[in-house]
Each structure stands twice: as structure tokens, then as C-alpha cells.
CSV table of C-alpha atoms in Angstrom, one decimal:
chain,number,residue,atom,x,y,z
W,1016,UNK,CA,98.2,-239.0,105.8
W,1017,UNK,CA,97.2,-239.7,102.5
W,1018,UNK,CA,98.3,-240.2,98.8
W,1019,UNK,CA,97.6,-237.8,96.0
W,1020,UNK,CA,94.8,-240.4,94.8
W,1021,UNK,CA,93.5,-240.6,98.4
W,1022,UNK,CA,90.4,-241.4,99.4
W,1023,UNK,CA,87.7,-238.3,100.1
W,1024,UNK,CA,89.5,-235.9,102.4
W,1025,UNK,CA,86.0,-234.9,103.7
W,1026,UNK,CA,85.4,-239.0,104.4
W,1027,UNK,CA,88.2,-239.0,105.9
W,1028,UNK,CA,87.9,-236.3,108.5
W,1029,UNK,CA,84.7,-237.5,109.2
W,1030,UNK,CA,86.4,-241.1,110.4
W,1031,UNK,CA,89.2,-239.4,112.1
W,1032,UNK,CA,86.7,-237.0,113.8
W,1033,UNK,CA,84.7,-240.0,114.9
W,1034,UNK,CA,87.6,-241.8,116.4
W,1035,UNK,CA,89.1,-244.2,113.7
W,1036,UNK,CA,93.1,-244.1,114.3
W,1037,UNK,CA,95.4,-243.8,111.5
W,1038,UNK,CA,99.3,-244.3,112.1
W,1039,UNK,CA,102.2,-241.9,110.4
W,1040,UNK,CA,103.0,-242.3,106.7
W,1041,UNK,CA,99.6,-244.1,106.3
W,1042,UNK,CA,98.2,-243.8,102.9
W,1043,UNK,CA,94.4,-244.2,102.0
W,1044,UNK,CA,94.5,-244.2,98.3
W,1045,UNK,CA,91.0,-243.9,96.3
W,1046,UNK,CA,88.1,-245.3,96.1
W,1047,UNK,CA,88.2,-246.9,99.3
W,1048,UNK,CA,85.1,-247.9,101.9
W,1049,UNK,CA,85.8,-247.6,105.6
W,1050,UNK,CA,83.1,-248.4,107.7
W,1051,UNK,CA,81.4,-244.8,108.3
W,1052,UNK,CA,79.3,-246.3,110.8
W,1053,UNK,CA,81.8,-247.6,113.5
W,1054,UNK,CA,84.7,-245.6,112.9
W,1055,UNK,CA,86.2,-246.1,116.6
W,1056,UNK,CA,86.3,-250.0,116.0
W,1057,UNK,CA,89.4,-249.5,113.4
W,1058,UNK,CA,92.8,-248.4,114.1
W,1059,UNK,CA,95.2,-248.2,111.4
W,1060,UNK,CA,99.1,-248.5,112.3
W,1061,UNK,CA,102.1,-246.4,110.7
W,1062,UNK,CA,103.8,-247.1,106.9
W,1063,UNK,CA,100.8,-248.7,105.8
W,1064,UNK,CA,99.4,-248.5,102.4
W,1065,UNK,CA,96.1,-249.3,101.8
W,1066,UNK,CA,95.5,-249.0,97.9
W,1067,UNK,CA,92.2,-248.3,96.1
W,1068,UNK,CA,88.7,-249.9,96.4
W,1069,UNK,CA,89.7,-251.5,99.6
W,1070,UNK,CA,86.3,-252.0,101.9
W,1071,UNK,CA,87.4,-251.8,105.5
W,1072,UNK,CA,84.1,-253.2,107.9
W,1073,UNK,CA,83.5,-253.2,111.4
W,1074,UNK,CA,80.0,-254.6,111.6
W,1075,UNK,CA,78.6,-257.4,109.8
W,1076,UNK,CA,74.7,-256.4,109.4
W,1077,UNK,CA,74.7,-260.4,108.1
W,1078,UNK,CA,73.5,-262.1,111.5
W,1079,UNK,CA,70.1,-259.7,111.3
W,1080,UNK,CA,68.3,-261.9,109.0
W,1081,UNK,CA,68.8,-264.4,111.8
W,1082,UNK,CA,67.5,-262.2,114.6
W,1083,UNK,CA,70.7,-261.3,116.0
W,1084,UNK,CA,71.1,-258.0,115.7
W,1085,UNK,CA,74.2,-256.5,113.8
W,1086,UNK,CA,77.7,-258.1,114.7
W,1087,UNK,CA,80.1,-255.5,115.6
W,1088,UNK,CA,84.3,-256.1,115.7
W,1089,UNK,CA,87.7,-254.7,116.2
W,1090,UNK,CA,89.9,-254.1,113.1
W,1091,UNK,CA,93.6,-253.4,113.4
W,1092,UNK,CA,95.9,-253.3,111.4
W,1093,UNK,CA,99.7,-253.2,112.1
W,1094,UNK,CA,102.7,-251.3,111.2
W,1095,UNK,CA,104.4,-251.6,107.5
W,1096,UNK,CA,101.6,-253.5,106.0
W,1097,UNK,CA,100.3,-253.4,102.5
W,1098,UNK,CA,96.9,-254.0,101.5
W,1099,UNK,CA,95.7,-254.3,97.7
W,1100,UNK,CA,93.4,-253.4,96.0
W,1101,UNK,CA,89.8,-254.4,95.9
W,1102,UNK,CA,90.5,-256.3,99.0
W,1103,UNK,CA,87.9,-256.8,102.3
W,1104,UNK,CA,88.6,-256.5,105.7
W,1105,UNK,CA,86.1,-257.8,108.0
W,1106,UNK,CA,85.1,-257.1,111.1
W,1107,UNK,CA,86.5,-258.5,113.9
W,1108,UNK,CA,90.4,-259.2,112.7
W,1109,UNK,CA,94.0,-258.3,113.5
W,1110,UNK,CA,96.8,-257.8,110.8
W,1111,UNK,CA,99.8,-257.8,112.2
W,1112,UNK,CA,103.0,-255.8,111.8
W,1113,UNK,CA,105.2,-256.1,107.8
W,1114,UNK,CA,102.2,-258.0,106.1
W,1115,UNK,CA,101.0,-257.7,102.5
W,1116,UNK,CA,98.0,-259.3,101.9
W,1117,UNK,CA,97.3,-259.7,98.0
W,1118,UNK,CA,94.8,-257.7,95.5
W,1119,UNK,CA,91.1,-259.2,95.5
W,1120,UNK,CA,92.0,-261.0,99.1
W,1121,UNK,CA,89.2,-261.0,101.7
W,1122,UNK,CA,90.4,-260.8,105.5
W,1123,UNK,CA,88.2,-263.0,107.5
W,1124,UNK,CA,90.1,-263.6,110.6
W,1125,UNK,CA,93.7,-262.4,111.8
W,1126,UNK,CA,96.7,-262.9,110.0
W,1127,UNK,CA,99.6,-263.2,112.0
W,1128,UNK,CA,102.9,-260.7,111.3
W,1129,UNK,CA,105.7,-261.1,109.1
W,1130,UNK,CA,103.7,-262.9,106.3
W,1131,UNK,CA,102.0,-262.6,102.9
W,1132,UNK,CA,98.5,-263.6,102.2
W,1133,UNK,CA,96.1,-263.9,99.2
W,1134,UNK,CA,93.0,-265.3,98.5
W,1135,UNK,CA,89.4,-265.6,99.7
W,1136,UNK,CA,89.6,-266.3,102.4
W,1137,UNK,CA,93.0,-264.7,102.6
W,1138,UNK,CA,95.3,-267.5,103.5
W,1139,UNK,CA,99.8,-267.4,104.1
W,1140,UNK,CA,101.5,-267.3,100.8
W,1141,UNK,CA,105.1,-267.2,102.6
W,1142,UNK,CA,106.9,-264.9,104.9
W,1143,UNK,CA,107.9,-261.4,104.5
W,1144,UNK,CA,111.4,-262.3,104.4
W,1145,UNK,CA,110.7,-265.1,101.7
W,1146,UNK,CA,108.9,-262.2,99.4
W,1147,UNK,CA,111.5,-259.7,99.9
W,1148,UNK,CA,114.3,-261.9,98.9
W,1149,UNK,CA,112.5,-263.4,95.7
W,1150,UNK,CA,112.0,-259.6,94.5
W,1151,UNK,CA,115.5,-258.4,95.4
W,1152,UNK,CA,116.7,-261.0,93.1
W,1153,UNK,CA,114.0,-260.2,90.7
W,1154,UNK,CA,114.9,-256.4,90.7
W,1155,UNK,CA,118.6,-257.2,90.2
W,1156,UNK,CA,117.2,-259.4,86.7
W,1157,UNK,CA,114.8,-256.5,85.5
W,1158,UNK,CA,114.8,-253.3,84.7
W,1159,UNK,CA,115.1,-250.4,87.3
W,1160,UNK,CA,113.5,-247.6,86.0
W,1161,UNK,CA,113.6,-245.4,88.9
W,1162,UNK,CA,117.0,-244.9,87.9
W,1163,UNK,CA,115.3,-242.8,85.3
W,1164,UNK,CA,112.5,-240.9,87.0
W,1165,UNK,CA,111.0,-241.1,90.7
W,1166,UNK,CA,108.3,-243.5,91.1
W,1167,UNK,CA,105.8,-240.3,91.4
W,1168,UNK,CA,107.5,-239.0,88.5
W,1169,UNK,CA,106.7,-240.8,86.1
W,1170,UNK,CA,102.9,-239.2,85.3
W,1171,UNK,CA,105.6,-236.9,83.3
W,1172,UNK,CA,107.0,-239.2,81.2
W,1173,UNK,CA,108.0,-238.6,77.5
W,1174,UNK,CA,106.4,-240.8,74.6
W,1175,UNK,CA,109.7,-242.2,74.3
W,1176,UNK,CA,110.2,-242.9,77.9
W,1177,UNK,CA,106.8,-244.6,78.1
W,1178,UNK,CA,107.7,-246.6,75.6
W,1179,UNK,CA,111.3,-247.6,75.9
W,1180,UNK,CA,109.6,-248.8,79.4
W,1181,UNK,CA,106.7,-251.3,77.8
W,1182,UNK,CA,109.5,-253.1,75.3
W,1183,UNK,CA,111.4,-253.6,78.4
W,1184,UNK,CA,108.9,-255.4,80.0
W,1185,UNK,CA,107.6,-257.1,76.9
W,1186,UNK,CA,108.9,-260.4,79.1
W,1187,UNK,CA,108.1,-259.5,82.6
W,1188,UNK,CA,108.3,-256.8,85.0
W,1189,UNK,CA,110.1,-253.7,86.1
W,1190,UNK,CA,111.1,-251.7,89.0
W,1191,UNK,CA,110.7,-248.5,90.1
């Protein structure tokens, strides 16, 4: 359920307890905000990675200085989708199944599958299929260093591992 840098297991209960929905193979890594307060409102789908210091809302206490009490919303979020870090999801949106939305992005209204989106507000980069193919030929052009350790190996690394690894990406990056 969640990584080895995940987000407070006691947090975490709590939203589970309180009827948020989180999906197999999900991963909450740390630092992240999910809205404590409306924990049934958000359902999270299976293989999705959500990294750290991602703020997840399901109200927006905004429309109160205006005399409108607090806006409350829905957020879902699909299967295989990849959320970066330091990004916001607000209340009342829909990310669909195989999406990656970029580091920094804010999520202001639904974002349709099979894409990638960055920015603030987040808006389509390309598709999925467009990203993966750009970074399969980019992995076959760069080093593949899990071909040394495990990704989650490589805490362990020797001094000369770690750096035989930065002067090969002195031009660009690597793979694991």
C-alpha cells in the first residue's frame, strides 16, 4: 500500500478508516496531504504512484469569504497513473486511467486518460504512448544502471558505484 518513504501510516489509517479508497500496488510516498477532512470524497485506483508533497483536496474552503459555505468535490483518480511531486489535486476532478501529470502541476479540472500533463493549471503535454516511446529510445541512448543494482538498491551503493553513475550522466540522464 505504501512505499518505504510513505506517507504517516497512522494518517493513513485514519483516511482508510474514514472511507478514502486506495487501489492495489498504490504507493503514497512522503510528505504528502490528503484531505483529512473528507476522506470518503477520494478514491485512489490501482499502480498508482503518488510521490512526495503531493496535497490531495476535496473541499475548497475558498467560496466562504463569499458566503458560500465550503465547496465540497469528488476526486478520482485512475489506474496506472503517476503523480509528481509537489503537485495539487483539487477538489472536484477525475484523472483518468495511464496518466502522469508532471512535478509542481496543479489539477484543476479532469484530465482525460492516456495523457501527460504539466503545468498550472495542469494542461496535455502528449499522450502516453508518445511519452513512452520518446523514453524507450532515450533508455536505449543512456545508461541502464539497473543492470547493476535494483532501482531500490541502490541506497547501498559503493563510492565507486555512485560515482561511475554521476560521470555517466555528466550529459544527460540515466535509467534504472
Amino acid at each position: 500500500m505504501c512505499g518505504n518513504n510513505n506517507v504517516d501510516q497512522a494518517n493513513l489509517e485514519y483516511l482508510l478508516r474514514n472511507g478514502m479508497k486506495l487501489g492495489h500496488n498504490s504507493y503514497i510516498n512522503s510528505g504528502c496531504l490528503i484531505d483529512t477532512g473528507w476522506p470518503w470524497l477520494i478514491s485512489i485506483g490501482d499502480n498508482v504512484i503518488i510521490a512526495s508533497d503531493v496535497t490531495i483536496l476535496a473541499h475548497d474552503a475558498s467560496t466562504n469569504i463569499v458566503g458560500c459555505g465550503t465547496k465540497l468535490g469528488r476526486v478520482t483518480i485512475g489506474n496506472n497513473v503517476f503523480i509528481g511531486t509537489k503537485s495539487v489535486i483539487l477538489c472536484n476532478t477525475k484523472i483518468g486511467d495511464n496518466v502522469v501529470v508532471g512535478a509542481g502541476s496543479v489539477v484543476t479540472h479532469d484530465l482525460p486518460a492516456g495523457g501527460v500533463y504539466a503545468g498550472s493549471p495542469a494542461v496535455k503535454i502528449c499522450t502516453i504512448d508518445e511519452y513512452r516511446k520518446k523514453n524507450e529510445k532515450l533508455r536505449q541512448e543512456r545508461p541502464d544502471f539497473g543492470k547493476i543494482r535494483k532501482w531500490d538498491q541502490w541506497k547501498m551503493a559503493t563510492e565507486k558505484e555512485k560515482t561511475d553513475m554521476t560521470q555517466r550522466m555528466k550529459n544527460g540522464v540515466g535509467f534504472v
